Amino acid sequence: MIHPFLTHLFIFTMKSTTLFLIGVLFVSSLRAQSAYLSGFMRGEDNEEPLIGVNVYSPTVRRGVVSDDKGFYRLSLPVGRPVSVRFSYVGTASQSLQFVLTKDTVIHIRLQSANSLPTLTVYAPHRNFGIDDSQMSAIELPMAQVKSMPALFGELDVMKALQRLPGVQAVSDGHAGLFVRGGNYDQNLIILDGSTLYNSEHLNGFVSALNADMIENILFYKGAFPARYGARLSSVLDIGMKEGDFEQYHGSADVGMLASRIQIEGPIWKGKTSFNVGARASYFNAIVMPLLKKVYDKPETLQPYARMNYWDVTAKVVHRFSDKDKLSAMFYKGHDVNDTAPTDSEQQYQDEKKEYSYDNRTSNYTDNSWGNMVASLFWTHRRDERLSLNTNLSYSQYRYDRKMGSEITEQKDNITQNRLERLYRENSYAAYHSGIDDVSLTADVRYQPSARHDIRGGGKLTLQQLTPTVNAYKRAYTKEWTGMEYSEETSLLDVTSGKQQQMQTAALYVEDDWTMHPRWKANVGLRYTSFFVKGKTYQSLEPRLALRWMFAPNMAWKASYSGMAQGIHLLSSSNLVMPSDLWVTITQNTPLMKAHQWAVGYNWQITPSTLFSVEGYYKTMDNVLEYREGSSYINVNADWENMAVTGEGRTYGIELLLQKKVGKATGWIGYTWSKSLRTFNRPGQELNGGNEFYAGNDRRNNLNLVFSYRFNEHWEASAAWTYQTGRRGTLATTHLFGGMPNESDSYMSAIASSNLDWEHMYSEGYNDVTSFQRYFRFYSYHERNGYKLPDVHRLDVAVNYSFKHPVGESKIGLSIYNLYNRKNIANVYIGYENVSLTYENRTAAVLKGICPFPFMPSFNYTFKF
């Protein structure tokens, strides 16, 4: 355990270092004259933009790459000779020598070099290295994602992100993210400017993002630019791939879990293109039988017996001119996870053989969820200095879960051959969580000189959330009263919950300011108003990121970010599942806020290899959790009465060594971190008001990712991960209890059946007090005081590619958990016979579930 003094010293050092760098920056009087060289990169024979062209000046050892529109902009000194080289794989390089006197525009056409061999091109959209003021961010190359080992052969962006420093997995095999100690709902996921609320398929085993449709991935853990807001912990900005404007082509992939297809091409050559991708799973056809073979207790797979998904992604782009472009994007995904009915039956007689009992129960679960996202994106570039981006988007999320039971209880009089009592019940609890989000965003980018890159704009959002619970119970009773039968029918049909609306208006401005070749800053401010029924919340969020390049290939960085968030995900457990409910802030539930400080060191070892180390400290206010013993399954209570607000703090150190280009690529990442929560406000105490570990607190996280391309045919990759076990609350005591005539449809479905009907009531002299159901009540010593065993595993993959007359094919073999480590993802209470000195007894024991042991998979990809 870290001594409190060392914790305070760590925090003080980080804050002091940040203030020191700010002070040094603003007292620095060094200045330099510079100008911009800019223009568009085009192919030799068409107007197709060349994305990722390397524009590099060996004179000043500085470079940029062209963006997704083929545009480049490089800052160069004024009044002295400079050399600039333009290079791109598959084309002949060009070099220019000149003396800049002012901002200059030069459009470049690169000639093809057909004799060059075919290579995989990595074209970064943003360089977060020593030249950039941005820290706590990374661009994840899609080429590396596609070469990594994958569970069941499914390419997964979210699981690739889990291997980065500062990112924790929900549990082994799941795609959910916890970033720098934040909660699952504190991650903003953006698809071409639109918000995606749920990023998982198959209860988290697969992400909802189709890797075939993704162009670039920008991931921010801190130092957030002012244009981003609405979440506390991270931003995942995903750009979807445009279709080819000149020719048709595509791919098809068949794997053990799912198949996918992608097609792109021109609608109007040179002007309009399309790109469409689709996926569909068949979990029960191959994966489920395979898991049943390797599981020692196949019955634990029952919750996943009817689980499948599909999704469709499409993008259409039309170019009006070099200055104007309109894009339309659509995504829809759907999951089903219905549990097969489980039937139980009890038949017995009393000790006197007077009565017989026949009790039957059938439980079932219907479960489905999905996202839909649609957006229109207009880009206008007036000239090389000024551009405007406007986005209109709609995002929808739906979740429905129905848990029901059918119960029949019959009591017969054996001696009289008569029906004594018949009870039939049909009940269910249906949970619905819905989100509708409409947003309009305008972003202006202005570059008045080589020293300033200014962005400003605003965003209007309307969010409508519908968390509701419907309880239904129809019961029929027929009972012999001594003279005749009495019959009674009862009906309960109650819906609780209410629609919530929140309007959000945000304005922001930021400037990426080069004050000196060694000093650079990104200074920004974001103002947001949150309008809910009965109250308006306002948030002023300053942003600051600094870079001091004290050597040609080394830089110190520091940052501060203030963030605010107006929606919460009420989670009933540590394992993120779609059954958790999204809710907004209200008049009584305040706005969540966070403050994050960070300092870091960057070392550009080679042009393709970067080493970085960062330390961060983050505080969070008004985080939301359930009260002790509360749960979303309580149909009679409002969620606000079940929730409490508190504070959180998290801090850690992250190291990353990454190589992006060449035959050998990969990274080594390590994180040491702590995540803590405190709920001590009057009437809202958790854990007795004492600070406790958050459920996502995992002390150590080490990842080694390596990929090597031997030649144009063979490629191999390996990834080893180690994580401290995740935390949870483990009951130390339980007792039985209930309320007179208590009935709850969900609890009825899960009530224990160890006691017979005669033990479910007690008789008085004048009346009968009956407990129709009884339940276990649990208590624990410390919230999140139990830690699962540490997790580690090795995943490997080998791909073989070959060309043929009709296209190109790739055969892939991937092995998940090569050395068959039994990583525990969940635990449950089981019972075993134990031998004591004088007798044998049944004792409760803690048992673990390893969802994915040694798991090989194959996939075949055909490109045409």
XYZ file of N, CA and C in Angstrom, residues 93 105 160 170 190 285 504 586 598 679 686 701 729 784 790:
45
model
N 9.526 10.119 -55.684
C 9.692 11.269 -54.798
C 10.069 12.516 -55.592
N 1.641 28.799 -51.725
C 0.825 27.653 -52.091
C 1.463 26.949 -53.277
N -8.064 -3.768 -29.387
C -6.737 -3.212 -29.679
C -6.455 -2.023 -28.772
N -12.759 -4.395 -19.344
C -13.807 -4.719 -18.374
C -13.490 -6.050 -17.702
N -17.165 8.590 -31.217
C -17.678 9.402 -32.327
C -17.439 8.672 -33.643
N -23.605 -21.832 -34.228
C -23.267 -22.845 -35.222
C -21.909 -23.475 -34.987
N -28.550 20.690 -24.773
C -27.180 21.126 -24.505
C -26.747 22.107 -25.580
N -30.560 15.719 -13.391
C -31.877 16.256 -13.082
C -31.724 17.439 -12.140
N -1.598 16.524 -16.208
C -0.672 15.506 -16.714
C 0.649 16.168 -17.109
N -17.946 8.237 -1.080
C -19.348 8.652 -0.976
C -19.630 8.903 0.506
N -21.657 5.421 1.176
C -21.327 4.062 0.759
C -20.061 3.650 1.494
N -0.774 -3.007 -15.496
C -1.243 -3.399 -16.826
C -0.052 -3.352 -17.784
N -17.426 -6.690 -5.148
C -17.912 -6.820 -3.778
C -18.342 -8.258 -3.534
N -16.071 -3.432 -2.919
C -15.008 -3.750 -3.885
C -13.745 -4.237 -3.186
N -4.948 -12.354 -10.846
C -4.371 -11.603 -11.964
C -4.582 -12.359 -13.274
